[in-house]
Coordinates of C-alpha atoms in Angstrom, one line a residue:
Chain X
M1 CA 198.0 54.8 156.2
K2 CA 197.8 56.5 159.7
T3 CA 194.4 57.9 159.1
T4 CA 192.8 54.8 157.5
T5 CA 193.5 52.8 160.8
K6 CA 192.7 55.5 163.3
L7 CA 191.1 54.3 166.5
I8 CA 187.8 55.5 167.7
V9 CA 187.2 53.3 170.8
E10 CA 190.0 51.7 173.1
L11 CA 189.4 49.4 175.8
D12 CA 192.1 49.0 178.3
H13 CA 192.3 45.9 180.7
I14 CA 188.8 46.3 181.6
R15 CA 187.4 44.3 184.5
K16 CA 183.9 44.2 185.5
V17 CA 182.5 42.0 188.3
Y18 CA 178.6 42.0 189.3
R19 CA 178.2 41.2 193.0
S20 CA 174.9 40.0 194.4
K21 CA 173.3 42.3 196.9
Q22 CA 174.6 42.2 200.4
T23 CA 171.7 41.7 202.9
F24 CA 171.6 41.7 206.6
F25 CA 171.2 38.0 207.0
R26 CA 173.4 36.9 204.4
S27 CA 177.0 38.1 204.1
D28 CA 178.2 35.8 201.4
Q29 CA 178.4 37.6 198.4
K30 CA 178.0 36.0 194.8
K31 CA 180.7 37.3 192.6
I32 CA 180.0 37.1 188.7
I33 CA 183.0 38.0 186.6
A34 CA 181.6 39.5 183.5
L35 CA 184.9 40.8 182.0
E36 CA 188.3 39.9 182.8
C37 CA 191.2 42.3 181.9
L38 CA 189.9 42.7 178.5
S39 CA 191.6 44.9 176.1
M40 CA 190.3 45.7 172.5
K41 CA 190.5 48.3 169.8
I42 CA 187.9 49.3 167.4
K43 CA 188.9 51.0 164.2
R44 CA 187.2 54.3 162.8
G45 CA 184.8 53.2 160.1
E46 CA 184.7 49.5 160.6
I47 CA 182.2 47.0 161.7
L48 CA 183.7 45.0 164.5
G49 CA 181.5 41.8 165.3
L50 CA 181.7 40.8 168.9
V51 CA 180.6 36.9 169.0
G52 CA 180.1 34.7 172.0
E53 CA 177.7 32.7 174.0
S54 CA 175.2 33.8 176.5
G55 CA 176.9 35.0 179.6
S56 CA 180.2 35.5 177.7
G57 CA 180.1 39.4 178.6
K58 CA 179.6 40.6 175.0
T59 CA 176.6 42.7 176.1
T60 CA 178.5 44.1 179.2
I61 CA 181.2 45.4 176.8
G62 CA 178.4 47.4 174.7
R63 CA 177.0 48.9 177.8
L64 CA 180.3 49.7 179.2
I65 CA 181.3 51.6 176.0
V66 CA 178.2 54.0 175.8
K67 CA 178.7 54.3 179.6
L68 CA 175.5 52.9 180.9
E69 CA 177.7 51.1 183.3
N70 CA 181.3 51.7 184.6
P71 CA 184.1 49.4 184.6
D72 CA 185.5 48.3 188.0
T73 CA 189.1 48.7 186.7
G74 CA 190.6 49.8 183.3
K75 CA 190.1 52.5 181.2
I76 CA 188.0 53.2 178.0
Y77 CA 189.1 55.9 175.6
L78 CA 187.2 57.6 173.1
D79 CA 189.4 59.3 170.6
D80 CA 192.3 59.0 173.3
K81 CA 189.9 60.7 175.8
D82 CA 189.3 58.8 179.1
I83 CA 185.5 58.5 179.2
S84 CA 185.1 57.9 183.1
L85 CA 186.1 61.6 183.5
L86 CA 183.2 63.0 181.6
K87 CA 181.0 65.3 183.5
R88 CA 177.8 66.9 182.6
N89 CA 178.3 69.1 179.3
S90 CA 181.0 66.8 178.1
L91 CA 179.1 63.9 179.0
K92 CA 176.1 65.2 177.2
N93 CA 178.3 65.8 174.1
F94 CA 179.6 62.1 174.5
R95 CA 176.1 61.1 174.3
S96 CA 175.3 62.5 171.0
R97 CA 178.4 60.8 169.6
L98 CA 177.7 57.2 170.8
Q99 CA 174.4 55.6 170.4
M100 CA 173.3 52.1 171.1
I101 CA 170.3 49.8 169.3
F102 CA 169.0 47.4 172.0
Q103 CA 168.2 43.6 171.6
D104 CA 164.6 43.7 172.2
P105 CA 162.3 46.1 169.8
Y106 CA 159.3 45.4 172.0
Q107 CA 160.9 46.9 175.1
S108 CA 163.2 49.6 173.7
L109 CA 160.1 51.9 172.5
N110 CA 158.3 53.8 175.0
P111 CA 154.7 52.6 174.5
Q112 CA 153.1 56.0 175.1
L113 CA 155.1 58.0 172.6
S114 CA 154.7 58.0 168.9
V115 CA 157.2 57.3 166.3
F116 CA 157.8 61.0 165.6
D117 CA 157.9 61.8 169.4
T118 CA 160.3 58.9 169.9
V119 CA 162.8 59.7 167.1
V120 CA 162.7 63.4 167.7
E121 CA 163.6 63.3 171.4
P122 CA 167.4 63.2 171.0
L123 CA 167.2 66.5 168.9
I124 CA 165.1 68.1 171.5
I125 CA 167.5 67.0 174.2
H126 CA 170.4 68.3 172.3
K127 CA 168.7 71.6 171.3
I128 CA 169.2 70.8 167.7
G129 CA 167.4 72.8 164.9
D130 CA 164.0 74.3 165.2
S131 CA 160.7 72.6 164.5
T132 CA 160.7 72.5 161.0
S133 CA 164.4 71.1 160.5
R134 CA 163.8 68.5 163.2
Q135 CA 160.9 67.3 161.0
K136 CA 163.1 67.3 158.1
Q137 CA 165.8 65.2 160.1
V138 CA 163.2 62.7 161.4
N139 CA 162.1 62.1 158.1
Q140 CA 165.5 61.7 156.6
S141 CA 166.5 59.0 159.4
L142 CA 163.3 57.4 158.7
E143 CA 164.0 56.8 155.3
L144 CA 167.6 55.6 155.9
V145 CA 166.0 52.8 157.7
D146 CA 163.6 52.1 155.0
L147 CA 160.4 53.1 156.6
K148 CA 159.0 54.8 153.5
P149 CA 157.1 57.2 153.3
P150 CA 157.8 58.5 156.5
A151 CA 154.6 60.2 156.7
D152 CA 152.7 57.0 157.4
F153 CA 154.6 56.1 160.4
L154 CA 155.1 59.3 162.2
D155 CA 151.9 59.2 164.2
S156 CA 151.8 55.4 164.8
Y157 CA 152.3 53.9 167.9
P158 CA 154.9 51.0 168.8
H159 CA 152.1 48.7 169.3
Q160 CA 150.8 49.1 165.8
L161 CA 154.3 48.1 164.4
S162 CA 155.9 45.0 163.5
G163 CA 158.9 43.8 165.3
G164 CA 161.0 44.8 162.3
Q165 CA 159.5 48.2 161.9
R166 CA 159.9 49.0 165.6
Q167 CA 163.7 47.9 165.5
R168 CA 164.0 50.3 162.4
V169 CA 162.5 53.0 164.5
A170 CA 164.7 52.2 167.2
I171 CA 167.6 52.3 164.6
A172 CA 166.2 55.9 163.4
R173 CA 166.3 57.1 167.1
A174 CA 170.0 56.2 167.2
I175 CA 171.0 57.7 163.9
V176 CA 169.3 61.0 164.2
L177 CA 172.0 62.6 166.3
K178 CA 174.5 61.4 163.4
P179 CA 176.6 59.7 165.9
E180 CA 180.0 58.2 165.0
F181 CA 179.7 55.0 166.9
I182 CA 177.0 52.8 167.3
V183 CA 176.6 49.8 169.4
A184 CA 174.3 47.3 168.1
D185 CA 173.5 44.9 170.8
E186 CA 171.9 41.9 169.1
P187 CA 169.6 43.8 167.2
T188 CA 168.2 40.9 165.3
S189 CA 167.9 38.3 167.6
M190 CA 164.3 38.8 168.4
L191 CA 163.4 38.9 164.6
D192 CA 162.8 36.6 161.8
A193 CA 165.2 35.7 159.3
T194 CA 164.2 37.7 156.3
V195 CA 163.7 40.9 158.5
Q196 CA 167.2 40.1 160.1
L197 CA 168.7 40.5 156.5
Q198 CA 166.8 43.8 156.1
I199 CA 168.3 44.9 159.3
F200 CA 171.9 44.0 158.2
D201 CA 171.6 45.9 155.0
I202 CA 170.4 48.9 156.8
L203 CA 173.5 48.6 159.1
L204 CA 175.7 48.2 156.2
E205 CA 174.3 51.4 154.7
L206 CA 175.0 53.2 157.8
K207 CA 178.5 52.4 157.6
N208 CA 178.8 53.2 154.0
K209 CA 176.7 56.3 153.8
L210 CA 177.3 58.1 157.1
N211 CA 180.6 56.5 157.9
I212 CA 179.4 55.1 161.3
T213 CA 181.7 52.8 163.2
I214 CA 179.4 49.8 164.6
L215 CA 180.1 47.5 167.3
F216 CA 178.0 44.6 166.2
I217 CA 177.0 42.2 169.4
T218 CA 175.9 38.7 168.3
H219 CA 175.8 35.1 169.3
S220 CA 175.7 34.0 165.7
I221 CA 179.1 33.9 164.1
T222 CA 177.5 33.7 160.4
A223 CA 175.7 36.9 161.0
A224 CA 178.9 38.5 161.9
R225 CA 180.6 37.1 158.8
Y226 CA 178.1 38.6 156.8
L227 CA 178.3 41.9 158.0
C228 CA 181.4 42.5 159.8
D229 CA 185.0 43.7 158.8
R230 CA 186.6 42.1 161.9
I231 CA 185.4 39.7 164.4
A232 CA 186.3 39.3 167.9
V233 CA 185.4 36.1 170.0
I234 CA 184.8 36.4 173.4
Y235 CA 184.7 33.7 176.2
R236 CA 183.9 34.3 179.9
G237 CA 185.2 37.8 179.6
H238 CA 188.3 36.8 178.0
L239 CA 189.0 37.5 174.2
M240 CA 190.0 34.5 172.6
E241 CA 190.5 35.4 168.8
Q242 CA 190.2 38.4 166.9
G243 CA 190.9 39.3 163.3
P244 CA 189.4 39.9 160.0
A245 CA 186.2 38.2 159.3
Q246 CA 187.1 36.5 156.3
D247 CA 190.2 34.9 158.0
V248 CA 188.5 34.2 161.2
M249 CA 185.9 32.1 159.5
T250 CA 187.9 30.3 156.9
N251 CA 191.0 29.8 159.1
P252 CA 189.7 29.7 162.8
K253 CA 192.8 29.1 165.4
H254 CA 190.9 29.0 168.5
P255 CA 189.1 25.6 169.8
Y256 CA 186.4 28.1 170.9
T257 CA 185.9 29.8 167.5
K258 CA 186.0 26.4 165.8
A259 CA 183.1 25.0 168.4
L260 CA 181.0 28.1 167.6
I261 CA 181.3 27.6 163.7
D262 CA 180.6 23.8 164.4
A263 CA 177.5 25.1 166.2
H264 CA 175.8 26.6 163.2
P265 CA 173.9 24.1 161.0
K266 CA 175.3 23.2 157.7
F267 CA 173.4 21.5 154.9
G268 CA 174.8 18.4 153.1
Y269 CA 178.0 17.8 154.5
A270 CA 176.9 17.7 158.1
N271 CA 179.3 15.4 159.7
K272 CA 182.3 15.7 157.6
K273 CA 183.7 19.3 158.1
Q274 CA 183.4 19.6 161.7
Y275 CA 186.2 20.8 164.0
K276 CA 185.0 19.0 166.9
T277 CA 186.9 20.7 169.8
L278 CA 184.3 20.8 172.3
L279 CA 184.3 18.2 175.0
K280 CA 181.1 16.1 175.5
T281 CA 181.6 16.0 179.3
Q282 CA 183.1 19.0 180.9
R283 CA 186.3 18.8 183.0
E284 CA 186.6 19.5 186.6
P285 CA 187.3 23.4 187.0
V286 CA 190.7 24.1 188.2
N287 CA 191.4 26.4 191.1
G288 CA 193.6 29.2 190.4
E289 CA 195.0 30.4 186.9
C290 CA 194.1 28.3 183.9
C291 CA 192.8 28.9 180.4
P292 CA 189.2 29.9 180.5
F293 CA 188.1 27.5 178.0
F294 CA 190.1 24.6 179.6
I295 CA 187.1 22.7 181.0
R296 CA 185.4 22.4 178.1
C297 CA 188.3 22.1 175.6
E298 CA 189.1 18.8 173.5
I299 CA 192.5 19.7 172.5
A300 CA 193.7 21.1 175.9
K301 CA 196.8 19.5 177.7
M302 CA 197.0 18.8 181.3
G303 CA 200.1 20.4 182.4
V304 CA 199.8 23.4 179.7
C305 CA 196.4 24.6 179.9
D306 CA 195.4 24.2 183.6
I307 CA 198.3 26.2 184.9
K308 CA 198.7 29.4 183.0
T309 CA 196.0 31.6 181.2
P310 CA 197.2 32.2 177.3
E311 CA 197.6 35.5 176.4
L312 CA 196.4 37.1 173.1
K313 CA 199.5 36.9 170.6
K314 CA 199.4 38.0 167.1
K315 CA 199.7 35.1 164.6
H316 CA 199.7 37.0 161.2
N317 CA 197.9 39.6 159.4
H318 CA 196.1 41.4 162.4
H319 CA 194.9 37.7 163.2
S320 CA 195.6 37.3 167.1
V321 CA 194.5 34.3 169.3
A322 CA 194.6 33.1 172.8
C323 CA 195.7 29.7 172.8
F324 CA 198.8 27.7 173.5
F325 CA 198.0 25.3 170.5
S326 CA 197.5 27.3 167.5
Chain S
M1 CA 136.2 44.6 132.5
V2 CA 140.0 44.8 132.8
T3 CA 139.8 48.5 133.7
N4 CA 137.1 47.8 136.4
T5 CA 139.2 45.3 138.2
S6 CA 142.2 47.4 138.0
D7 CA 140.5 50.4 138.8
S8 CA 139.1 48.5 142.0
M9 CA 142.4 47.3 143.0
A10 CA 143.9 50.7 142.9
G11 CA 141.1 51.9 145.2
A12 CA 141.8 49.1 147.4
L13 CA 145.5 50.0 147.4
D14 CA 144.8 53.5 147.9
M15 CA 142.5 52.9 151.1
L16 CA 145.3 50.8 152.9
P17 CA 147.6 53.4 153.8
K18 CA 145.1 56.2 154.2
K19 CA 142.5 54.7 155.9
R20 CA 144.8 53.2 158.6
Q21 CA 143.3 53.8 161.9
K22 CA 145.1 55.8 164.2
I23 CA 144.0 54.6 167.4
S24 CA 146.4 56.0 170.2
A25 CA 146.7 53.8 173.2
F26 CA 144.2 56.1 175.2
N27 CA 141.4 55.5 172.5
E28 CA 142.0 51.6 172.7
K29 CA 141.5 51.6 176.3
W30 CA 138.3 53.8 176.1
L31 CA 136.9 51.2 173.6
I32 CA 137.6 48.5 176.1
F33 CA 136.0 50.3 179.0
K34 CA 132.8 51.3 176.9
E35 CA 132.3 47.4 176.4
N36 CA 132.4 46.7 180.3
F37 CA 129.0 46.6 182.0
I38 CA 130.0 47.7 185.5
G39 CA 131.9 50.6 183.9
R40 CA 129.0 51.8 182.0
A41 CA 126.6 51.7 184.9
G42 CA 129.0 53.6 187.2
L43 CA 129.6 56.0 184.5
I44 CA 125.8 56.5 184.1
L45 CA 125.2 56.8 187.9
L46 CA 128.3 59.2 188.1
S47 CA 126.7 61.4 185.4
L48 CA 123.4 61.2 187.4
F49 CA 125.1 62.9 190.3
A50 CA 126.9 65.4 188.2
L51 CA 123.6 66.4 186.8
M52 CA 122.5 66.8 190.4
A53 CA 125.6 69.0 191.4
L54 CA 124.8 71.3 188.3
L55 CA 121.0 71.3 189.0
S56 CA 121.9 72.7 192.6
F57 CA 122.4 76.3 191.3
I58 CA 118.6 76.2 190.2
P59 CA 116.5 76.1 193.3
P60 CA 117.9 79.2 195.0
L61 CA 117.1 81.0 191.6
I62 CA 113.6 80.3 191.7
D63 CA 112.8 81.5 195.2
P64 CA 115.4 82.5 198.0
M65 CA 113.4 80.2 200.5
Y66 CA 115.0 77.2 198.4
H67 CA 118.7 78.2 199.4
P68 CA 119.8 75.0 201.0
M69 CA 121.6 76.9 203.9
T70 CA 119.6 80.1 204.7
G71 CA 116.3 79.7 202.8
V72 CA 113.4 79.1 205.1
D73 CA 110.0 78.5 204.1
P74 CA 108.0 81.1 206.1
K75 CA 104.6 78.8 206.2
I76 CA 106.6 75.9 207.6
S77 CA 108.6 75.8 211.1
C78 CA 109.0 71.9 211.5
S79 CA 109.9 69.0 209.8
V80 CA 107.2 68.2 207.1
G81 CA 107.0 65.4 204.6
P82 CA 107.0 65.6 200.7
S83 CA 104.6 68.1 199.2
I84 CA 104.2 70.2 196.1
H85 CA 106.5 73.0 197.2
H86 CA 109.1 70.6 198.9
W87 CA 109.3 67.4 196.9
L88 CA 111.4 65.9 199.8
G89 CA 109.9 67.6 202.4
T90 CA 111.6 70.1 204.9
D91 CA 113.8 70.1 207.9
F92 CA 113.4 71.0 211.4
I93 CA 113.5 74.8 210.7
G94 CA 111.6 74.5 207.1
R95 CA 114.6 74.1 204.9
D96 CA 114.0 72.5 201.6
I97 CA 115.5 68.9 201.7
L98 CA 115.7 68.3 197.9
S99 CA 117.9 71.6 197.4
Q100 CA 120.0 70.5 200.2
L101 CA 120.5 67.2 198.6
L102 CA 121.4 68.8 195.3
A103 CA 124.0 71.3 197.2
G104 CA 125.4 68.1 198.8
A105 CA 126.1 66.6 195.5
K106 CA 128.4 69.7 195.1
I107 CA 130.0 69.3 198.1
A108 CA 130.5 65.5 197.4
F109 CA 132.4 66.1 194.0
M110 CA 134.3 69.1 195.3
V111 CA 135.6 67.1 198.4
G112 CA 136.0 64.1 196.8
I113 CA 137.7 65.1 193.4
S114 CA 139.7 67.7 194.7
S115 CA 141.2 65.5 197.8
A116 CA 141.9 62.6 195.7
F117 CA 143.5 64.7 192.8
I118 CA 145.9 66.3 195.7
S119 CA 146.5 63.0 197.2
I120 CA 147.2 61.5 193.7
V121 CA 149.5 64.2 192.7
L122 CA 151.5 63.9 195.9
G123 CA 151.4 60.1 195.9
T124 CA 152.1 59.8 192.0
S125 CA 155.2 62.3 192.3
I126 CA 156.6 61.0 195.4
G127 CA 156.3 57.3 194.2
M128 CA 158.0 58.3 190.9
I129 CA 160.8 60.1 192.7
A130 CA 161.4 57.4 195.2
G131 CA 161.2 54.6 192.7
Y132 CA 163.4 56.3 190.1
F133 CA 166.4 57.7 192.3
G134 CA 166.2 54.6 194.8
R135 CA 168.9 54.4 197.7
Y136 CA 168.5 56.7 200.5
I137 CA 165.9 59.2 198.9
D138 CA 163.8 56.1 198.4
A139 CA 164.2 54.9 202.2
I140 CA 163.3 58.3 203.7
L141 CA 160.2 58.7 201.6
M142 CA 159.0 55.5 202.0
R143 CA 159.6 55.5 205.7
L144 CA 157.8 58.5 205.8
A145 CA 154.8 56.8 203.7
D146 CA 154.8 54.1 206.4
I147 CA 154.4 56.5 209.0
I148 CA 151.6 58.4 207.6
M149 CA 150.1 55.0 206.4
V150 CA 149.6 53.6 209.9
M151 CA 147.7 56.8 211.3
P152 CA 144.2 56.5 211.2
T153 CA 143.0 59.4 209.2
L154 CA 139.6 60.1 210.8
L155 CA 141.2 60.1 214.2
V156 CA 143.9 62.6 213.3
V157 CA 141.3 64.7 211.7
L158 CA 139.2 64.6 214.7
I159 CA 142.0 65.5 216.9
F160 CA 142.7 68.6 214.3
S161 CA 139.3 69.8 214.8
S162 CA 139.4 69.5 218.6
L163 CA 142.6 71.6 218.4
F164 CA 141.8 74.2 216.0
G165 CA 137.8 74.3 216.5
Q166 CA 135.7 74.1 213.3
L167 CA 137.7 73.1 210.2
N168 CA 137.1 75.0 207.1
I169 CA 135.9 72.5 204.2
W170 CA 139.4 73.1 202.1
T171 CA 141.1 72.3 205.5
I172 CA 139.5 69.0 205.4
V173 CA 140.0 68.3 201.9
L174 CA 143.8 69.1 202.4
V175 CA 144.1 67.0 205.5
I176 CA 142.4 64.1 203.9
A177 CA 144.7 64.4 201.1
L178 CA 147.9 64.6 203.2
F179 CA 146.9 61.2 204.7
R180 CA 146.0 59.4 201.7
W181 CA 149.0 59.8 199.5
P182 CA 151.2 56.9 200.8
G183 CA 148.8 53.8 199.3
V184 CA 149.2 55.6 196.0
S185 CA 153.0 56.4 196.0
R186 CA 153.8 52.7 197.1
V187 CA 151.9 51.3 193.9
I188 CA 153.5 54.0 191.6
R189 CA 156.9 53.3 193.2
A190 CA 156.7 49.5 192.3
Q191 CA 155.5 50.3 188.8
T192 CA 158.4 52.9 188.5
L193 CA 160.8 50.0 189.8
T194 CA 159.8 47.8 186.9
L195 CA 159.7 50.5 184.3
K196 CA 163.3 51.7 185.1
Q197 CA 164.5 48.5 184.1
R198 CA 163.2 48.8 180.4
P199 CA 165.6 49.3 177.6
F200 CA 163.6 52.4 176.7
I201 CA 164.4 54.3 179.6
E202 CA 168.2 53.5 178.9
A203 CA 167.6 54.6 175.4
A204 CA 166.6 57.7 176.8
K205 CA 169.7 58.1 179.0
L206 CA 171.6 57.5 176.1
A207 CA 170.1 60.2 174.2
G208 CA 171.2 62.4 176.9
A209 CA 168.0 63.1 178.8
S210 CA 168.0 64.3 182.5
P211 CA 166.5 62.5 185.2
I212 CA 163.5 64.9 185.2
R213 CA 162.8 64.6 181.7
I214 CA 162.9 60.7 182.0
I215 CA 160.5 61.0 184.7
L216 CA 158.2 63.3 183.2
R217 CA 158.3 62.3 179.5
H218 CA 159.0 58.4 180.0
I219 CA 158.0 57.1 183.3
M220 CA 154.9 59.5 184.0
P221 CA 152.9 58.7 180.8
N222 CA 153.3 55.0 181.7
V223 CA 152.2 55.4 185.4
L224 CA 149.5 57.7 184.7
P225 CA 146.5 55.5 183.9
L226 CA 147.3 53.6 187.4
S227 CA 147.3 56.7 189.1
L228 CA 143.7 57.6 187.7
L229 CA 142.5 54.4 188.6
Y230 CA 143.6 55.0 192.2
M231 CA 142.0 58.5 192.1
T232 CA 138.6 57.0 191.5
F233 CA 139.2 54.9 194.7
R234 CA 140.2 57.7 196.3
V235 CA 137.5 59.8 195.5
S236 CA 135.1 57.5 197.4
S237 CA 137.2 57.3 200.3
A238 CA 137.6 60.9 200.6
I239 CA 133.8 61.3 200.4
I240 CA 133.1 58.8 203.0
I241 CA 135.9 60.6 205.4
E242 CA 134.1 63.6 205.1
A243 CA 130.7 62.4 205.5
A244 CA 131.8 60.6 208.6
L245 CA 133.3 63.7 210.0
A246 CA 130.2 65.9 209.5
F247 CA 128.0 63.3 210.8
L248 CA 130.2 63.3 214.0
G249 CA 129.8 67.0 214.2
F250 CA 133.2 68.2 212.9
G251 CA 132.3 69.2 209.3
D252 CA 132.3 72.8 208.1
P253 CA 129.2 74.3 209.4
S254 CA 128.9 76.7 206.7
S255 CA 128.4 74.0 204.0
V256 CA 125.7 71.6 203.2
S257 CA 127.1 68.1 202.8
W258 CA 125.2 64.8 203.0
G259 CA 127.1 63.9 206.3
M260 CA 125.9 67.4 207.6
M261 CA 122.4 66.5 206.7
L262 CA 122.5 63.3 208.5
Q263 CA 123.9 64.8 211.6
W264 CA 120.9 67.3 211.6
V265 CA 118.5 64.3 211.3
W266 CA 120.3 62.7 214.1
K267 CA 120.9 65.8 216.2
T268 CA 117.2 66.8 216.1
G269 CA 115.9 63.4 216.9
H270 CA 114.3 63.0 213.5
M271 CA 116.2 59.5 212.9
F272 CA 113.2 57.5 212.7
Q273 CA 110.5 59.9 212.5
A274 CA 111.4 61.4 209.2
P275 CA 112.5 58.8 206.9
Y276 CA 112.1 61.3 203.9
W277 CA 114.9 63.4 205.4
L278 CA 117.0 60.4 206.6
L279 CA 117.2 58.2 203.6
P280 CA 118.0 60.6 200.7
P281 CA 121.4 61.6 201.9
G282 CA 122.2 57.9 203.0
I283 CA 121.3 56.5 199.6
C284 CA 123.3 59.2 197.9
I285 CA 126.4 58.7 199.9
S286 CA 126.3 55.0 199.1
L287 CA 125.4 55.3 195.5
I288 CA 128.1 57.8 194.7
T289 CA 130.8 55.7 196.5
L290 CA 129.4 52.7 194.6
S291 CA 129.6 54.6 191.4
F292 CA 133.2 55.6 191.8
Y293 CA 134.1 52.3 193.0
M294 CA 132.5 50.7 189.6
V295 CA 134.3 53.1 187.2
G296 CA 137.6 52.1 189.2
R297 CA 136.8 48.4 188.9
A298 CA 136.1 49.0 185.2
M299 CA 139.3 50.8 184.8
D300 CA 141.4 48.3 186.6
E301 CA 140.0 45.7 184.0
V302 CA 141.1 47.6 181.2
L303 CA 144.7 48.2 182.7
D304 CA 144.9 44.5 183.8
P305 CA 144.1 42.3 180.8
R306 CA 144.3 39.3 183.2
L307 CA 141.2 40.5 184.9
R308 CA 139.1 40.4 181.8
K309 CA 136.6 37.9 181.0
E310 CA 137.4 35.2 178.4
D311 CA 133.9 35.0 177.1
D312 CA 133.0 38.4 176.0

């Protein structure tokens, strides 16, 4: 029991604020709060879906975990080790354990490097194997992402590949080091529907074959449902709801989750089964403490939601919600 | 019938993956360049000059009197127009102008390409370092670039040569190079700043790449076309600066450059008496700078698709 639910990554009260640059003529700083006291746990071997709208801070979480950026306050643990303390060699070791797949496959590959050079680079950096074993490993990971036969692709350049093929090359680069954890930052948002499904299947295969833990960041709650074991819903840097994917989809507790499910087009029964939790006109924002979703929430009550921030409370069966009315 | 079609089908299927053209990014650009009229004209002109530079080794072999610097026709002691022995005539002490012109091409290429190359290497590396590391490194390097950029190159070289006497040709090359990098480094820095934000740089960071590796492996190949473009422009400016210096009498007296020839014409008072002596080096200087400029223009169009014409 203990081994199956072992944590791999833990976020502890993370806060991240982006500030606009202070210039000589303008001393007022614009602050954008990306994450506000967010705590989250990711179990080894699962696919956790991180769902939220644009600007909700979901990409920021991914970038913080792989240490492309550092949190303002709070700690991130990988296997109970604080990652902010990593220096040089241990950082390099850390890099080989965590990888990321980026959103835009047209930007995430160096246009001047061939597929082989792109995929083999992590192996060269970490000085793994000699040229023949590297060749073999590159072929293996290209086959894992369904670029078959690999020999056809090794010498191609990114501009000769389609979007789906590029994204697969990016995935191949991420898995060539055999990482334990991959952050997939909206890997399919730039691809068309059929290719999306192929990418999902590749990710599922990675989880099953290589036992890689995946943090799947997406704005589409149905994509998360298809792929993920657990879903976490995030809004304006606050964790709103998290729980098993099935549970969150069929029995959503938080009005924001319900609104996300509503937002997805349905066939046949368009108006019948809607939760209708999103306000048509937004409320006036409240100064001071309040529920982050207050201004857009249909079911919010004055005197409750506009004076306190709800905490994440466990409801049942690992399903927890941050709402007073759930 | 059936076997026939299946055969051709199999043949077509076989063709597809194998005949896949492996066009690298460079080859593709070369194909566009070849289609460009200005680029072709520039390249043809340039190859003519390169041929001149190569041929400059031949005249001294035929007869020592054709040596551009020391060879003197024993029968001639003043400037004479074209003849069978001297196709472009001789200068004031009977040296052959054609062999001087050929030697001048060699010097022009040497000065132009080597000083452009040094300034490009300097400018590209400084630009990439400033752009990638940012903060105070950027501030220091860019202020240094500003300081050098506002200094008039010609004037500084003149002051140098009046301080240290006659300058060696390689010293001139070096000084030109040292004063021409800031423009390049500004452009390269700007390009690096945009590249730095691209996810493939972040992907390389995640793979554990060191800053040096990221600069050399990921940024440099992407800014190199741009620095090559600037190199062609720098070549023509270096040739002009060297010619101007030589014409003003501050060139290397032991080398025969086109600017030097112009200075001899002017100093000996043959400016308007000997067009056969005045015109060839003047035309050569104009044409070689023009041809480098044309090649640069064509490269510019290859690199920036917005400059390409719609209807070709």
